[in-house]
Coordinates of C-alpha atoms and ligand atoms in Angstrom, one line a residue:
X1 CA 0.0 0.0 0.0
X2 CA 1.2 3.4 -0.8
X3 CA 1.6 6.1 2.4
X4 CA -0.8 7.8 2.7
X5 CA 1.4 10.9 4.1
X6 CA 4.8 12.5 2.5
X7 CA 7.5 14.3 4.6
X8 CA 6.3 17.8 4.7
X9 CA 9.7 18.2 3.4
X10 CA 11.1 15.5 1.1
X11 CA 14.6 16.9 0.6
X12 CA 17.1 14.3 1.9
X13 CA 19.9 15.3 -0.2
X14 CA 23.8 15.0 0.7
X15 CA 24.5 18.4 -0.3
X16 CA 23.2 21.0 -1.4
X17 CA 21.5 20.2 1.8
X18 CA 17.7 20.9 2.8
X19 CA 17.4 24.8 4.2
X20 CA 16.6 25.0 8.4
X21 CA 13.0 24.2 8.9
X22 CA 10.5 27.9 7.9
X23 CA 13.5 29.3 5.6
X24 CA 11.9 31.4 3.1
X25 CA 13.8 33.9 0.7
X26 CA 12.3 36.6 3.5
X27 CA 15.1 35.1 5.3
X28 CA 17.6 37.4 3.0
X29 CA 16.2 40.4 2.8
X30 CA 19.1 42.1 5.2
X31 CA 21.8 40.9 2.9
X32 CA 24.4 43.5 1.7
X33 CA 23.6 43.2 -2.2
X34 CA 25.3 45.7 -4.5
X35 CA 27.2 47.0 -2.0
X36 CA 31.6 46.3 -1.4
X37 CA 32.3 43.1 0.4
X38 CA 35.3 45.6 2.0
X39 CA 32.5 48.2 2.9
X40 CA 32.2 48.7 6.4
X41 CA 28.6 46.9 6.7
X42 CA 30.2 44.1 4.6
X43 CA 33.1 42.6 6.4
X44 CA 30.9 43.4 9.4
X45 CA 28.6 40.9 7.6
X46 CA 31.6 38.2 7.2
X47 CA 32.7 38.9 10.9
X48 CA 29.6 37.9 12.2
X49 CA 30.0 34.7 10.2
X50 CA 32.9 34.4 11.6
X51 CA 32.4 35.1 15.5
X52 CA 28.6 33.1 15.0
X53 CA 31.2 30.1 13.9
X54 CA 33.0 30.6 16.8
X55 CA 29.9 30.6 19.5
X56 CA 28.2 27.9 17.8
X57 CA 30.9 25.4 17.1
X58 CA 32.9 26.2 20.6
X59 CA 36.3 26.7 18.7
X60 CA 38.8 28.4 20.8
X61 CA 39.5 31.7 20.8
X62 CA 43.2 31.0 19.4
X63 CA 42.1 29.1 16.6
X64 CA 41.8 31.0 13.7
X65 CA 38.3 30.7 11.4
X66 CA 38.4 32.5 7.3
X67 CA 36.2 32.4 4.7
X68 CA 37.6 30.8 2.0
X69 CA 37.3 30.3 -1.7
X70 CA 35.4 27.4 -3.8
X71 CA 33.8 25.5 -1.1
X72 CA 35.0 22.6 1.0
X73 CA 37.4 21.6 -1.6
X74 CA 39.0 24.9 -1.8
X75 CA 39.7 24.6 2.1
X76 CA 41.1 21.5 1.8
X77 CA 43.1 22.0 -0.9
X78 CA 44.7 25.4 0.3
X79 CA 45.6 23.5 3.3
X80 CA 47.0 20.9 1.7
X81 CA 48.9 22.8 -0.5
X82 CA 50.0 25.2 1.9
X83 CA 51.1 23.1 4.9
X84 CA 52.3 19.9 3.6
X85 CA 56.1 19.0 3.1
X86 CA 58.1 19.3 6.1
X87 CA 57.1 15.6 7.8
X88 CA 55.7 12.9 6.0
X89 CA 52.1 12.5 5.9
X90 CA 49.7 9.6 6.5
X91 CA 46.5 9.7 4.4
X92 CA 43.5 8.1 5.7
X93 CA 40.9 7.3 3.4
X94 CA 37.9 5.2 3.4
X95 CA 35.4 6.8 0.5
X96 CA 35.1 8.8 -2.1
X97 CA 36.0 12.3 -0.8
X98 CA 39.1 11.1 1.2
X99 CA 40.4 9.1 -1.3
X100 CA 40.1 12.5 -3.9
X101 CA 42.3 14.1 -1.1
X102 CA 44.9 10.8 -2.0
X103 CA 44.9 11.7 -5.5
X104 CA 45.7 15.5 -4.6
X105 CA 48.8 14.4 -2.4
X106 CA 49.9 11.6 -4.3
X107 CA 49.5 12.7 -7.6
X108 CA 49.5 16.3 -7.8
X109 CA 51.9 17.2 -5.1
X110 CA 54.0 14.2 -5.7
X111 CA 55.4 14.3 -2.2
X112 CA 57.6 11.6 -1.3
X113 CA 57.1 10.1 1.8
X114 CA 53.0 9.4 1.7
X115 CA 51.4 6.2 3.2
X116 CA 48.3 6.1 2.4
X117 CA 46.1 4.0 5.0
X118 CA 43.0 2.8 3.8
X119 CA 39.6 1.2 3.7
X120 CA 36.6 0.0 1.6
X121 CA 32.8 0.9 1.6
X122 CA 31.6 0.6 5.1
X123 CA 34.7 0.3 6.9
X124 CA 37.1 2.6 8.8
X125 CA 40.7 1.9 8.2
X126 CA 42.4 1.2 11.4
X127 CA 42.9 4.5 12.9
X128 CA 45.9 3.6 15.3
X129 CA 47.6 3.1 12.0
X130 CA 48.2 6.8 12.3
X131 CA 51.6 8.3 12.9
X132 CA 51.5 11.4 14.1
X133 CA 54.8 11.7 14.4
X134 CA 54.1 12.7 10.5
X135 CA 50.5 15.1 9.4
X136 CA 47.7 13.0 9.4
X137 CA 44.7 13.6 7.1
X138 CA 41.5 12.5 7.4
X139 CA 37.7 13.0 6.8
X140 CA 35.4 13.0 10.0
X141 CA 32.6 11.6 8.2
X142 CA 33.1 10.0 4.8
X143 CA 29.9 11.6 2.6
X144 CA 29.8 8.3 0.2
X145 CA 29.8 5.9 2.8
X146 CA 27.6 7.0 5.8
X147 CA 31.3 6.1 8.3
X148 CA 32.4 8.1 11.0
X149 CA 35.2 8.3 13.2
X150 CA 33.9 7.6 16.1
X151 CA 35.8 10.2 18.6
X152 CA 39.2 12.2 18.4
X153 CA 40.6 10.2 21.3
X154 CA 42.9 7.9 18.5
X155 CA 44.9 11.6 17.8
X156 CA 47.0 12.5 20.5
X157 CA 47.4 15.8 22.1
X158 CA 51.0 16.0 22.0
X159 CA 51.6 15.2 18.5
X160 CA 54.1 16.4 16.3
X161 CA 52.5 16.2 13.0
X162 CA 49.4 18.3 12.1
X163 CA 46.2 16.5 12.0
X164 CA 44.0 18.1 9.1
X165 CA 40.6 17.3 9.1
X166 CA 37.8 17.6 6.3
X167 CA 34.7 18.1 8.2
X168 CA 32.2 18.8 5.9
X169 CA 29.3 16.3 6.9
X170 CA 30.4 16.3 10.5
X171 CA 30.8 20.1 10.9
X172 CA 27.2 21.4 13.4
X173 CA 26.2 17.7 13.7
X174 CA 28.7 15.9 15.2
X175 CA 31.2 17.0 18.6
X176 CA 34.5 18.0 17.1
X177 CA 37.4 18.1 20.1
X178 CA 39.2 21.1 19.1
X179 CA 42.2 20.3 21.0
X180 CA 42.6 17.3 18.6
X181 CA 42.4 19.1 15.5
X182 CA 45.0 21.3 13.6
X183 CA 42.8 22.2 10.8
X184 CA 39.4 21.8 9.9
X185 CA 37.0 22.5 7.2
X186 CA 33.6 22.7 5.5
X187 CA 31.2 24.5 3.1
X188 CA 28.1 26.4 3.8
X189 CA 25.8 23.9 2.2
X190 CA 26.0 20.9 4.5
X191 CA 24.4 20.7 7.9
X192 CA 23.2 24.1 8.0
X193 CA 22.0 24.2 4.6
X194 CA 23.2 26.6 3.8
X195 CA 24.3 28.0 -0.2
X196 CA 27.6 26.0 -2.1
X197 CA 30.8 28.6 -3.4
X198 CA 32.7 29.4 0.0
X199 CA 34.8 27.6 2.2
X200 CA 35.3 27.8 6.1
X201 CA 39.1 27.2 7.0
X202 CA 40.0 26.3 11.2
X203 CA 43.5 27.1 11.7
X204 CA 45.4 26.1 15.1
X205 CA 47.8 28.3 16.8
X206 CA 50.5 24.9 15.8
X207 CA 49.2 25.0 11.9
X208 CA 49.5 29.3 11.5
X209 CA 53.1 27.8 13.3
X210 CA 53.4 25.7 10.1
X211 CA 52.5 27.9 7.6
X212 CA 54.9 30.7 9.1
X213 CA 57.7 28.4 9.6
X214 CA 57.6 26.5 6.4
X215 CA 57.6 27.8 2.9
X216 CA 56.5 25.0 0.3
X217 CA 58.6 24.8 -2.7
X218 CA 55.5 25.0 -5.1
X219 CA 53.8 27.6 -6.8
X220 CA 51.1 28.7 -4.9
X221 CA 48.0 31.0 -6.8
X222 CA 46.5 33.7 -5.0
X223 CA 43.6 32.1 -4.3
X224 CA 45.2 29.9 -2.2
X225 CA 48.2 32.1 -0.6
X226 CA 47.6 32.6 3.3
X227 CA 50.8 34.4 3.7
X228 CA 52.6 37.4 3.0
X229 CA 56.1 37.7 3.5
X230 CA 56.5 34.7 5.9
X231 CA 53.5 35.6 8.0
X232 CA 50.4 34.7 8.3
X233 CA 47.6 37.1 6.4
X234 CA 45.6 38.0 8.9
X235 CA 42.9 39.5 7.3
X236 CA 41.3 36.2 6.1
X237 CA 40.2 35.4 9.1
X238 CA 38.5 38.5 10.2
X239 CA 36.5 38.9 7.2
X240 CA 38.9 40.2 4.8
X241 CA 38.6 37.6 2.1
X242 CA 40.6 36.9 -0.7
X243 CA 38.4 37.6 -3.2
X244 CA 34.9 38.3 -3.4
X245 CA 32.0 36.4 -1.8
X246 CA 28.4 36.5 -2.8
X247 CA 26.9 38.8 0.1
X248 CA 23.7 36.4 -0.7
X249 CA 25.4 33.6 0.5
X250 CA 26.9 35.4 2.9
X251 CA 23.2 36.3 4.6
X252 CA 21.7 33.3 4.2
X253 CA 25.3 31.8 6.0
X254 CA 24.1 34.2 9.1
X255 CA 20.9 32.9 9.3
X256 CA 21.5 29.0 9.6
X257 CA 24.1 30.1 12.7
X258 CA 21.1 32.3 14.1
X259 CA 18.7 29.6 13.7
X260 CA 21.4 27.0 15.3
X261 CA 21.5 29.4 18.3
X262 CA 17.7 29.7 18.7
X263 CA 17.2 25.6 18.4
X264 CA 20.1 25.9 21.4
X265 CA 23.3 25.5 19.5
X266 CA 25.5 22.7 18.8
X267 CA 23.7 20.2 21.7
X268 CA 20.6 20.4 19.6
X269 CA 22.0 20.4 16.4
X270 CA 23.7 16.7 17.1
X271 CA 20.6 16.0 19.2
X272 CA 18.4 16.6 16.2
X273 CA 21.1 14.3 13.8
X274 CA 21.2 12.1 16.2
X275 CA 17.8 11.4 16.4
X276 CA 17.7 10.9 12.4
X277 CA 19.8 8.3 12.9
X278 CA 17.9 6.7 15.5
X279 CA 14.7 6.7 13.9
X280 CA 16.4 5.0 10.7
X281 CA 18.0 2.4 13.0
X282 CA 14.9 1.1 14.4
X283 CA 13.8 1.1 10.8
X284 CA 16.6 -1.1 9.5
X285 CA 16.7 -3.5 12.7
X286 CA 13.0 -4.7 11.6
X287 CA 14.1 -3.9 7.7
X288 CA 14.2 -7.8 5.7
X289 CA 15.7 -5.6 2.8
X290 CA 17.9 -2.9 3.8
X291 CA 20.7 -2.8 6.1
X292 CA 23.9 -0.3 6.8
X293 CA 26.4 0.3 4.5
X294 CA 28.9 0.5 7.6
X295 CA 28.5 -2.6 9.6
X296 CA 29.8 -0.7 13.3
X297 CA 26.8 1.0 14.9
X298 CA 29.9 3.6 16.4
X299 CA 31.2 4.6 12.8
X300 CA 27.8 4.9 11.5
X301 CA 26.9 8.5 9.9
X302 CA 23.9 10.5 11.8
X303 CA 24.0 12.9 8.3
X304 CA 24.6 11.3 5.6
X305 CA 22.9 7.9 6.1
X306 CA 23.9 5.2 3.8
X307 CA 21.9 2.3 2.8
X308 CA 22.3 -1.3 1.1
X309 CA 20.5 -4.0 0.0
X310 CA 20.3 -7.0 2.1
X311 CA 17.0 -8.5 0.2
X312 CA 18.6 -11.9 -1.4
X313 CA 16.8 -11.5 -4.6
X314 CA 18.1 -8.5 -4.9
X315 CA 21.7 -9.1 -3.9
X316 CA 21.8 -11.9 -6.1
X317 CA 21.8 -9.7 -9.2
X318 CA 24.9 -8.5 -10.9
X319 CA 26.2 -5.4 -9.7
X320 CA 25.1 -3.8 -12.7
X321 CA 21.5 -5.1 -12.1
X322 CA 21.9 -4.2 -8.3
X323 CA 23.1 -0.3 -9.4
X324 CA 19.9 -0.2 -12.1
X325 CA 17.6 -1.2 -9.3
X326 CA 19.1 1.4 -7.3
X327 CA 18.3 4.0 -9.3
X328 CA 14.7 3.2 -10.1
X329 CA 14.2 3.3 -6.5
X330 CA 15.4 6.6 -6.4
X331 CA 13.4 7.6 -9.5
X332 CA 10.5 6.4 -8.1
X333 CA 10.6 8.3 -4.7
X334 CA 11.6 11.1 -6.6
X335 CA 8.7 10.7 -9.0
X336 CA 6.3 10.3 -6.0
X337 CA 7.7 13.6 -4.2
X338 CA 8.3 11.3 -1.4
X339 CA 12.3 11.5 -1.4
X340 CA 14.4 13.9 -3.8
X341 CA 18.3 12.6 -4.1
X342 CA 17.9 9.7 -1.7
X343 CA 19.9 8.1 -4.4
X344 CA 23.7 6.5 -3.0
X345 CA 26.8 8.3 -4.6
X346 CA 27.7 7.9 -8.0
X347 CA 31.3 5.6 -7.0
X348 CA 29.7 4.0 -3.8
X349 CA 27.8 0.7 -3.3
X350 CA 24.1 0.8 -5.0
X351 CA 21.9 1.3 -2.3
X352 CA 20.4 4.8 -0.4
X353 CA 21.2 8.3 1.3
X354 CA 19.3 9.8 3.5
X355 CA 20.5 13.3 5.2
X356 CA 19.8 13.5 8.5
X357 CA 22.0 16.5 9.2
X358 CA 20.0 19.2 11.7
X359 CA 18.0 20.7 9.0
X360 CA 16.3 17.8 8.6
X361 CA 13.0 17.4 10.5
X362 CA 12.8 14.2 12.9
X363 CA 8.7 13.5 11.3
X364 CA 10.3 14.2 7.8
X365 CA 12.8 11.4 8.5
X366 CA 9.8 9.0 10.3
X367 CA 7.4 9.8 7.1
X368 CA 9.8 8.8 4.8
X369 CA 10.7 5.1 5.9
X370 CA 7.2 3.9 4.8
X371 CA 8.0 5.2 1.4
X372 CA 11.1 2.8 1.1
X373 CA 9.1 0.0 1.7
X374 CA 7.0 1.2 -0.7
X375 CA 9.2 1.6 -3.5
X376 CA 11.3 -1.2 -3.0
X377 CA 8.7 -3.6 -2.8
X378 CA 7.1 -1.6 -6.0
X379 CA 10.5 -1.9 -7.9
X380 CA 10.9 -5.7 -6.6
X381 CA 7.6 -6.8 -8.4
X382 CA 8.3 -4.4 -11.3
X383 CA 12.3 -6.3 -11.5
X384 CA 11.5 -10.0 -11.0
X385 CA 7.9 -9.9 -12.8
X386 CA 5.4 -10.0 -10.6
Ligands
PLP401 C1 33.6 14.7 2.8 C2 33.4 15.7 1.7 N1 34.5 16.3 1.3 C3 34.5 17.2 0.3 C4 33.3 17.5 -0.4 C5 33.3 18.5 -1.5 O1 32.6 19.6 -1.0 P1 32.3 20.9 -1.9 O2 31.6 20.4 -3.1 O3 31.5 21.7 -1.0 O4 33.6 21.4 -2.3 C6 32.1 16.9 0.0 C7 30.8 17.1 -0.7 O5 29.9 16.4 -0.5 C8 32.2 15.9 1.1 O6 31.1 15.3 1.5

């Protein structure tokens, strides 16, 4: 039988992600538009961004927080490229996005002494693998493949190395020990839902230390250069940016980190994730088709919750097959307004995504289970003929 009710809102995508619960354009009308991002008003805008950041997300007042260029992947990348080279550096990698960050360091900075410490779909490498005697990079929460790490206690706080972190999907949803991390970053459009183009960059006191001490024999474009002279630009992270933001973005940035205060900040932001996961747990334990794509309840994503086929049939079919049914049963929720891009990434396992980052409503997660059933069970008959 089809449900009789949708989520009120069916947007369980991995990114962009769905906007804070009552978002409406209205939401923008304060933004700064046609106006100089180095106006007065306008880096007043980004320094709210900024110290909100701050509040919110508990990061200490030493660390240093910029607004960066391109996204997530521009944050990464300027850290990367900025900051590796002196030590060797362990890569830990265990989907799609990490592995990407491989490619960067193996690849395109060709450094020399990389090990690169990895696992498949589902799993977490093992994490006392990592040296940190050398940097260490990692992703909190792999996107692609719904695992976590489960704490920071495997870094430890005297290390030498750096330990770079790409929290994109964890950022807002999932406790971050600051003291463990060196650098950290993420894009607007993840748990806050917020809008894609800019980057947030967390610097340590011992990573500005790096990148004043150390200058990588590489060319280095302007829109990733974080020093001048052999110190540390400190403009970037009051607001000064390297180039121009969209003030748009920039507004609608403000109000996710207002709304996170007025749900009660970081506590009820994971809270709210939390509970997405919980409700989809209870779900899978009495599922006879779907189960986890990560096997380790303490790895297991509370944003971007990934699914797989545990239905024989359907596990029987070729992996082809398996991918093709997949996608139908994306289509179809898609078709029925009952799920847009519940679909699992492009390179990971066939199966399904759900985002249960903080802007996504705990009913909205509970209306949407029945739909699965639906759909499978729709796209079963519809595969096997009957
Ligand atoms: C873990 C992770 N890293 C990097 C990215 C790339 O982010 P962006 O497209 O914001 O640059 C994503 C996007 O989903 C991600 O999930």
């Amino acid at each position: 039988m089809k449900p009789a009710r949708r989520p009120s809102n069916p947007l369980f995508s991995s990114g962009p992600c769905a906007k804070r619960p009552g978002w409406s354009l209205d939401a923008l009308d304060g933004a700064l538009l046609g106006r100089s991002h180095r106006s007065k008003p306008g880096k007043a805008k980004l320094k709210e961004v900024i110290d909100l950041t701050r509040a919110v997300l508990a990061i200490p007042g030493d660390y240093r927080i910029g607004i960066v260029p391109a996204s997530d992947t521009g944050a990464v990348e300027m850290a990367l490229w900025n900051l590796l080279g002196p030590r060797g550096v362990d890569m830990m990698a265990w989907e799609s996005f990490g592995k990407e960050w491989v490619t960067d360091v193996t690849k395109q900075l060709r450094l020399s002494d990389v090990r690169t410490i990895q696992a498949p779909y589902g799993e977490l490498p093992d994490l006392s693998q990592a040296d940190f005697r050398r940097d260490v990079v990692f992703t909190w929460n792999g996107t692609t493949s719904g695992v976590r790490v489960p704490d920071g206690d495997w870094i430890p706080a005297d290390r030498e190395g750096l330990s770079i972190c790409d929290a994109t999907s964890a950022a807002f949803a999932m406790d971050i020990p600051w003291s463990k991390i060196d650098v950290a970053t993420w894009s607007w459009q993840k748990v806050l839902g917020g809008e894609a183009a800019h980057g947030m960059l967390v610097l340590s006191p011992r990573a500005v230390a790096r990148l004043e001490g150390f200058q990588p024999d590489r060319p280095l474009p302007k829109i990733f250069r974080l020093t001048s002279g052999g110190k540390l630009i400190e403009g970037i992270f009051v607001g000064d940016t390297i180039n121009t933001p969209s003030m748009l973005c920039v507004e609608d940035a403000i109000d996710g980190l207002r709304w996170s205060l007025s749900v009660g900040g970081l506590t009820q932001l994971i809270r709210r994730s939390e509970q997405n996961l919980r409700i989809v747990s209870e779900w899978v334990a009495a599922s006879t088709w779907a189960g986890f794509l990560g096997d380790d309840p303490a790895t297991r994503s509370c944003t971007s919750i990934c699914l797989r086929f545990t239905d024989p049939e359907v596990t029987a079919l070729t992996p082809e097959a398996q991918a093709d049914f997949a996608k139908k049963l994306a289509a179809l929720l898609e078709k029925e307004e009952a799920a847009f891009d519940a679909g699992s990434y492009r390179d990971a396992p066939p199966g399904l995504r759900l985002w249960g980052g903080a802007t996504v409503e705990n009913e909205d997660m509970e209306a949407v289970l029945p739909w699965l059933d639906w759909a499978f069970a729709t796209v079963k008959a519809e595969t096997f003929g009957r």
